[in-house]
Coordinates of C-alpha atoms in Angstrom, one line a residue:
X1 CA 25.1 2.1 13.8
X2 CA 27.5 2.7 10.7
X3 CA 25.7 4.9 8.7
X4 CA 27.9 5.8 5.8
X5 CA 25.9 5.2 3.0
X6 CA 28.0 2.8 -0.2
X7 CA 27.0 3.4 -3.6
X8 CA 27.9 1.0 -6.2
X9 CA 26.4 1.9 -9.6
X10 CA 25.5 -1.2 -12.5
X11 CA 27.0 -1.4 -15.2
X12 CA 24.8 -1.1 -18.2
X13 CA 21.1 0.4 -17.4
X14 CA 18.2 -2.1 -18.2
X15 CA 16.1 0.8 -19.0
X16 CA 16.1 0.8 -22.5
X17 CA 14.7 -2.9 -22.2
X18 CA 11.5 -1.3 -20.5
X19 CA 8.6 -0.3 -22.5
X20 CA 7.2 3.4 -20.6
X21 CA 3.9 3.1 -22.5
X22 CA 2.9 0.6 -21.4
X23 CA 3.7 -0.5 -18.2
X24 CA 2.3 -2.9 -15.7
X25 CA 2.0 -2.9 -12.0
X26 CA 5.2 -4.1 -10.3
X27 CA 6.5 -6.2 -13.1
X28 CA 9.8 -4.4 -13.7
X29 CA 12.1 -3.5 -11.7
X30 CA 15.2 -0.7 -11.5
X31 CA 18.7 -0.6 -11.5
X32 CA 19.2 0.0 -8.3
X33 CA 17.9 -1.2 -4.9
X34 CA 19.2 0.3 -1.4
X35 CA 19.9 -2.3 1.2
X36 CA 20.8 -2.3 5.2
X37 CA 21.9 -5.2 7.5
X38 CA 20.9 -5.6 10.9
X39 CA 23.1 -7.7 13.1
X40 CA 25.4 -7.3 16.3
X41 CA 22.2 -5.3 17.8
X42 CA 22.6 -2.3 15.2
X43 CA 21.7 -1.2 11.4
X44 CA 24.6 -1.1 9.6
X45 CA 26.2 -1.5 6.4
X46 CA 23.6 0.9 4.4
X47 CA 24.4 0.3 0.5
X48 CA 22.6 1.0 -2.9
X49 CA 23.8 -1.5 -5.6
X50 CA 22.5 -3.2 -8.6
X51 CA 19.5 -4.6 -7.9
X52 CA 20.1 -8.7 -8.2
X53 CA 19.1 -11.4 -6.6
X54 CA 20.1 -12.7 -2.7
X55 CA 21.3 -15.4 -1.6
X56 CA 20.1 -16.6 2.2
X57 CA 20.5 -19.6 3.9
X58 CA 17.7 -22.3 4.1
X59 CA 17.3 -22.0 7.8
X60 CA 16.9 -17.9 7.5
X61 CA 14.1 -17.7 9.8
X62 CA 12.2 -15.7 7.7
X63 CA 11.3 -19.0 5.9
X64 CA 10.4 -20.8 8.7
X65 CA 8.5 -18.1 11.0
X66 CA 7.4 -15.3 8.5
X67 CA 8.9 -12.4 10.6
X68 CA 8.8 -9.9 7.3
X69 CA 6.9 -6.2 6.6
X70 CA 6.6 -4.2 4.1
X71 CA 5.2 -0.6 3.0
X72 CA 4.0 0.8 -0.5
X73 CA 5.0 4.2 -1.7
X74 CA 5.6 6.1 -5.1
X75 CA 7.5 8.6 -6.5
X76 CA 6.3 11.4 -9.2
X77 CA 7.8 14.0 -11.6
X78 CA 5.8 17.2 -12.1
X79 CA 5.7 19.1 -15.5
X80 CA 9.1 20.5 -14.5
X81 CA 10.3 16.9 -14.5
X82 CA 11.0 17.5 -10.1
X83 CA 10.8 14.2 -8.2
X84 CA 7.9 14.5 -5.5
X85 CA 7.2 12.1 -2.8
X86 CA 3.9 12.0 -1.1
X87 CA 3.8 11.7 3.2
X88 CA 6.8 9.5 3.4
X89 CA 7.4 9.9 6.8
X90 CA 4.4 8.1 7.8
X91 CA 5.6 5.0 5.5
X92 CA 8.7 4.9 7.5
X93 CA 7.0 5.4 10.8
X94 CA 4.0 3.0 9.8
X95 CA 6.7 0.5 9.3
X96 CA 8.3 1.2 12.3
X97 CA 4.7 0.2 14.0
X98 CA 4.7 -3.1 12.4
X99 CA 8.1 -4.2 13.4
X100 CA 7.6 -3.8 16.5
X101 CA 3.9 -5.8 16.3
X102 CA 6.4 -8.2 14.7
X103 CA 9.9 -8.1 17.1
X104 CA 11.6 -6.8 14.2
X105 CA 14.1 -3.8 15.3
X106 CA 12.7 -0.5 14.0
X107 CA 15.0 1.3 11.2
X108 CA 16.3 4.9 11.8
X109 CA 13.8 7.3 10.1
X110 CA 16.9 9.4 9.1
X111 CA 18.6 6.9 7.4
X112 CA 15.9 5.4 5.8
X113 CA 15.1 8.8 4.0
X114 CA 18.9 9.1 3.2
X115 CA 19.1 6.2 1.6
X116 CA 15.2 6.4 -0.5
X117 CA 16.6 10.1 -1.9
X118 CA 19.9 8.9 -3.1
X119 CA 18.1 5.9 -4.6
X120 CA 15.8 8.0 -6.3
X121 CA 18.2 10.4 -7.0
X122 CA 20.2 7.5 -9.1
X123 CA 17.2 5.9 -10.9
X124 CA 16.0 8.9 -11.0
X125 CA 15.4 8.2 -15.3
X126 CA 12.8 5.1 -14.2
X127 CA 10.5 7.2 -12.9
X128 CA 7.5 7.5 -15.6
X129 CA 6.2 11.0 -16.6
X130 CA 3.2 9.5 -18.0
X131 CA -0.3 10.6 -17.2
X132 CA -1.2 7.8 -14.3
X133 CA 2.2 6.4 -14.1
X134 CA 4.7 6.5 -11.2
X135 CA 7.7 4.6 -9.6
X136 CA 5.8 2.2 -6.8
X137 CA 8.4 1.7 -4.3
X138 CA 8.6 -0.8 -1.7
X139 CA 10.6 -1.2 1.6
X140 CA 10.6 -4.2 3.3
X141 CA 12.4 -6.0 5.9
X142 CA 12.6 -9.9 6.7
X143 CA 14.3 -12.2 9.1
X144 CA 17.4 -13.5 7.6
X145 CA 19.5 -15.3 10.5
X146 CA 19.5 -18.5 10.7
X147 CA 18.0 -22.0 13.0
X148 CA 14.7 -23.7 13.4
X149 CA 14.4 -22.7 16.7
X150 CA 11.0 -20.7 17.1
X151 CA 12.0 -17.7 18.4
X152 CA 12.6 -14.0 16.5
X153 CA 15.6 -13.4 14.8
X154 CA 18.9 -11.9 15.8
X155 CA 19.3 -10.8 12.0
X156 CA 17.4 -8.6 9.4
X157 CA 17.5 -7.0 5.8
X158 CA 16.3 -4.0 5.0
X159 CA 15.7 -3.6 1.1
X160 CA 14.1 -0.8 -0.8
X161 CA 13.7 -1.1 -4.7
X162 CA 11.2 0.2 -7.1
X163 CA 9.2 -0.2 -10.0
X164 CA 7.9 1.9 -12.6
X165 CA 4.3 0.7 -12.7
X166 CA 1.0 2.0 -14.8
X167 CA -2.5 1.2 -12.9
X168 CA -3.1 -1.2 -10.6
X169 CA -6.7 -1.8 -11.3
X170 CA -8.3 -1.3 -15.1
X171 CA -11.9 -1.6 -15.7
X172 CA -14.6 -2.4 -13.3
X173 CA -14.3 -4.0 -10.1
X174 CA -16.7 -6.9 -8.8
X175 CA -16.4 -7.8 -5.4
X176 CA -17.9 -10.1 -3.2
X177 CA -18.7 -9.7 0.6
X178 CA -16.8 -12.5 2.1
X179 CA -18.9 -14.9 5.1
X180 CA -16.7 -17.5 6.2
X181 CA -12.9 -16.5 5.7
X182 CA -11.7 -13.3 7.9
X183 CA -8.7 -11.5 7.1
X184 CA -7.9 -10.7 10.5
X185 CA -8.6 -10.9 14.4
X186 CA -8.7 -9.1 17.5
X187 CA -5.3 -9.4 18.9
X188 CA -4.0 -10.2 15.6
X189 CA -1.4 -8.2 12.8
X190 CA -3.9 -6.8 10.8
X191 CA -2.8 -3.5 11.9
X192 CA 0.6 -4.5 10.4
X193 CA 2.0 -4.5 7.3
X194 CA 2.8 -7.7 7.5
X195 CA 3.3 -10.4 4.5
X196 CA 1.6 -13.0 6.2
X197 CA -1.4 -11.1 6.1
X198 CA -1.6 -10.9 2.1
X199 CA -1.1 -14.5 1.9
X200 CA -3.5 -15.8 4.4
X201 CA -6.2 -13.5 1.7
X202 CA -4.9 -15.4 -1.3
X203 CA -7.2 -18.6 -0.8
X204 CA -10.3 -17.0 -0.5
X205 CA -10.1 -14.2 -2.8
X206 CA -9.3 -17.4 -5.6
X207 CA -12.7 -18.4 -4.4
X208 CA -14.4 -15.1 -5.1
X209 CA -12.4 -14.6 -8.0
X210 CA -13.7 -18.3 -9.2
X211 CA -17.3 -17.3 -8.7
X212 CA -16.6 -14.0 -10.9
X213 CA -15.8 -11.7 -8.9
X214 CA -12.0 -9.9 -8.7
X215 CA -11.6 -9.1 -5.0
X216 CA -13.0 -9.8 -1.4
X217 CA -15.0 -7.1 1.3
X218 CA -13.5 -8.1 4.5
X219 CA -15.8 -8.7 7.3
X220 CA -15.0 -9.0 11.0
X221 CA -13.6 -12.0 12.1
X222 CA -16.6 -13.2 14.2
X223 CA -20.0 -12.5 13.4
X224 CA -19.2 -11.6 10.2
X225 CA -21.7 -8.6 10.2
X226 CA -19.3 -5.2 9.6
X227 CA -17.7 -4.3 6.8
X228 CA -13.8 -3.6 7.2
X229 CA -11.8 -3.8 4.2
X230 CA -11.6 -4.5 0.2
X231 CA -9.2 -6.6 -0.8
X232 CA -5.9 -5.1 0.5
X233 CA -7.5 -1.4 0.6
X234 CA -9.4 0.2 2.8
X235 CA -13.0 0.7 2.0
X236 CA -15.2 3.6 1.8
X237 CA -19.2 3.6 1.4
X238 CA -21.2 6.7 0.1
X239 CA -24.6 6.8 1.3
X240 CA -26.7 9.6 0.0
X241 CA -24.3 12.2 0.5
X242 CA -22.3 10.9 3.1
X243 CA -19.3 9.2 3.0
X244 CA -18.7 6.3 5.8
X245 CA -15.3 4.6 6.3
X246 CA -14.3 1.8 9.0
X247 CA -12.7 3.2 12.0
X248 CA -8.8 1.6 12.1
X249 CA -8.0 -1.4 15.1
X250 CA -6.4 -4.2 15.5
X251 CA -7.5 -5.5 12.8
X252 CA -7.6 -2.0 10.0
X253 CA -4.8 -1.3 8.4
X254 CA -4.1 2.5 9.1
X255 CA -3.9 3.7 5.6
X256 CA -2.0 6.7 4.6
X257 CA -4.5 7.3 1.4
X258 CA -7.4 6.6 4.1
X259 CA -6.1 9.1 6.1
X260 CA -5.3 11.4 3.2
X261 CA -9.2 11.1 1.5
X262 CA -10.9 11.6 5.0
X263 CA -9.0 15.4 5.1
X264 CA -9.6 16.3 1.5
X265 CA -13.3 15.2 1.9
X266 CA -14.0 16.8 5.0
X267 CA -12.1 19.8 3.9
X268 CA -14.3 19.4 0.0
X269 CA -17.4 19.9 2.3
X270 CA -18.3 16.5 2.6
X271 CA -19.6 14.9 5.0
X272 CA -17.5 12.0 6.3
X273 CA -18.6 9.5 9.2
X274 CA -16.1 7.3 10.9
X275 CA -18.2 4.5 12.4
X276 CA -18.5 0.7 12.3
X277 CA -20.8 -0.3 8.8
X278 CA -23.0 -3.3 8.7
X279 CA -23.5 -5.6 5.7
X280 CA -27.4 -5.0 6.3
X281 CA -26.9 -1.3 6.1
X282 CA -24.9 -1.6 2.8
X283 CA -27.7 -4.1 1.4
X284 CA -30.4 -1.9 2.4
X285 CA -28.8 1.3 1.3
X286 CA -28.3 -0.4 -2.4
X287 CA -32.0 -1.9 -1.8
X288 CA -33.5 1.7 -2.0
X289 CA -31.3 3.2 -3.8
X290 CA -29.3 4.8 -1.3
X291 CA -26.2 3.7 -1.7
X292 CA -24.2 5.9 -4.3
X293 CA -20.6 4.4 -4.3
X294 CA -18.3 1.7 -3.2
X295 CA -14.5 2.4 -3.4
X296 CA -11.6 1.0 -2.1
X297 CA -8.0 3.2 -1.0
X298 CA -4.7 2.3 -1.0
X299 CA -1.4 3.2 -2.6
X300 CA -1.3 1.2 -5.4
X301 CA -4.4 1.9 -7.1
X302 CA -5.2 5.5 -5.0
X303 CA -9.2 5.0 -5.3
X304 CA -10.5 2.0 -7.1
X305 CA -14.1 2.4 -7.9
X306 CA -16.3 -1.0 -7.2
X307 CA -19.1 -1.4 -10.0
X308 CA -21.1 -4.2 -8.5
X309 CA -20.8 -6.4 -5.1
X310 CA -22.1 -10.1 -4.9
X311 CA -23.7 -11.1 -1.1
X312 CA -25.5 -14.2 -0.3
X313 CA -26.2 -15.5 -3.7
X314 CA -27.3 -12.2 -5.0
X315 CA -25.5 -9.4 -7.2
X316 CA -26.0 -5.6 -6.6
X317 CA -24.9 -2.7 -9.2
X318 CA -23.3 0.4 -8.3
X319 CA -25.0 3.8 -10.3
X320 CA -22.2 5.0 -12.8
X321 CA -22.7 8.5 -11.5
X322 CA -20.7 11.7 -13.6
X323 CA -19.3 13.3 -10.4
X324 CA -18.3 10.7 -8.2
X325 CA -16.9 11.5 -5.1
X326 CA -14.4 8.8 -6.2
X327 CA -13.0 11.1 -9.1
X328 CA -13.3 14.0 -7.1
X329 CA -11.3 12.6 -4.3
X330 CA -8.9 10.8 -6.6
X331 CA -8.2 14.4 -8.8
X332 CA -7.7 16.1 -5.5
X333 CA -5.3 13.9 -4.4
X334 CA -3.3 13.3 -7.3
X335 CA -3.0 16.9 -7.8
X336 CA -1.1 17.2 -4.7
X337 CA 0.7 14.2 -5.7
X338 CA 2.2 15.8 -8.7
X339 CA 2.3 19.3 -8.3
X340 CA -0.7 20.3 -9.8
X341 CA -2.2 22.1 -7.1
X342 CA -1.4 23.7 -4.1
X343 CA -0.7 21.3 -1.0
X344 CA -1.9 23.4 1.9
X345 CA -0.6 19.8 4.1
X346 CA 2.4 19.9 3.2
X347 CA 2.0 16.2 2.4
X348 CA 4.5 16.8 -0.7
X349 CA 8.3 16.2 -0.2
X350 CA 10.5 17.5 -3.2
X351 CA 13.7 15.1 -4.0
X352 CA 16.4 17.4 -3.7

């Protein structure tokens, strides 16, 4: 593996282009990307350059076979304007897990850290200071040699670039609980990062989203009876005071905000149960009033409350409670996230 790391710097920042007030999620993208080959049976070639499109030939099997993963991460400043990343290790070695689910070769954890400081350390102006802002970052790596033969690649990319994003969610969230479509199987990727799992969710969260609604709750794949997911999130249910959550499998992502809200809950004195939920527990729950909060967890949007859920022809509303365990868990975590409280974890990784 050749792992002297090339740095070629643009030209003229976009920067000035990019409105900091008001940004969107993922839209806009900076200067800078870091990028790795894989071929002759090693990572090599590890570069950050301007980021710009690639070129790839039509037979890159990443077309034809849909070997690619991904992971989501951000980046912060504190008041003191330091750069603070938030459990990265388990992005890399989360990653790691789903190329090998997907006969992708796994990527040095060493280098991949090497090249996300330097690249943060050079865009290090993108990232928002903003109250609810952050760089989103996203590694991913994809098939790119070529043939139709149907059979895993001898070639990869590894790219990292970022955005400087505002919220991924504003407003209230309506979701439905889905009863035909799954979003994953026993045996399957859903474990995995992998692309072809947010694309096989497209078609029937346009149905949901047709019928009013602005995401999916993820069912199993057979009977259709347990509650798994929220649109790409994980999902967590309060019921009187306890909070319930999915156990991961085959077919759970293993979320690093998951993981990160079960600890800070459990540690906040609540109590959190890690068991399989049924749709007929959640509708009963909301039937008596039982059920407190819905949220969904991921990096993008951290904790995205749900204000109402749609089952079976019939609409149920969520209490707008004052002290949600939502906002509690969000403010906890966000703290750490920015250096506002103390990170007894050590979950926080300072850019150096």
């Amino acid at each position: 593996m050749s792992s002297t790391l090339q740095i070629q710097r643009i030209k003229e920042s976009k920067r000035s282009l990019v409105d900091f007030d008001n940004l969107q999620f993922g839209s806009q993208f900076s200067d800078h990307m870091f990028v790795c080959d894989y071929k002759d049976g090693s990572w090599q070639n590890p570069s950050i350059e301007p980021y710009a499109p690639i070129s790839l030939d039509p037979s890159a099997k990443i077309f034809h076979y849909g070997q690619s993963i991904f992971e989501g991460m951000k980046a912060y400043k504190d008041e003191q304007k330091n750069t603070l990343l938030f459990r990265p290790l388990d992005n890399i070695k989360r990653l790691n897990i789903s190329a090998k689910r997907l006969v992708i070769p796994e990527f040095p954890e060493d280098l991949f850290m090497q090249g996300l400081t330097e690249l943060l350390k050079i865009d290090d102006q993108w990232i928002p200071t903003k109250e609810g802002s952050s760089l989103y970052i996203r590694p991913f790596i994809f098939a790119t040699g070529s043939g139709f033969h149907a059979s895993p690649s001898t070639e990869y990319k590894l790219i990292i670039a970022t955005a400087p994003s505002g919220a991924y969610f504003a407003g209230k969230v309506r979701v439905l609980i889905e009863e035909h479509y799954a979003r994953s199987a026993n045996g399957g990727v859903g474990f995995a990062k992998a692309g072809g799992n947010y694309a096989g969710q497209f078609y029937p969260t346009q149905l949901a989203i047709e019928k009013g609604y602005n995401q999916v709750i993820w069912t199993d794949d057979t009977s259709h009876e347990y509650i798994e997911e929220a649109g790409a999130m994980n999902i967590f249910i309060r019921i009187n005071d306890t909070l319930l959550t999915s156990p991961t499998s085959d077919r759970i992502l293993d979320g690093i905000t998951r993981k990160s809200i079960i600890q800070i809950a459990k540690d906040a004195g609540i109590s959190v149960d890690i068991r399989k939920v049924t749709v007929n527990e959640v509708i009963a729950a909301a039937k008596s009033g039982e059920l407190k909060e819905l949220f969904g967890a991921g990096t993008a949007a951290v904790i995205s409350p749900i204000a109402a859920f749609g089952y079976q022809g019939t609409d149920y509303d969520l209490p707008d409670l004052e002290n949600s365990y939502a906002s509690l868990l969000k403010k906890k975590i966000t703290d750490i996230q920015t250096n506002k409280s103390e990170d007894p974890y050590g979950w926080r990784v300072l850019i150096k």
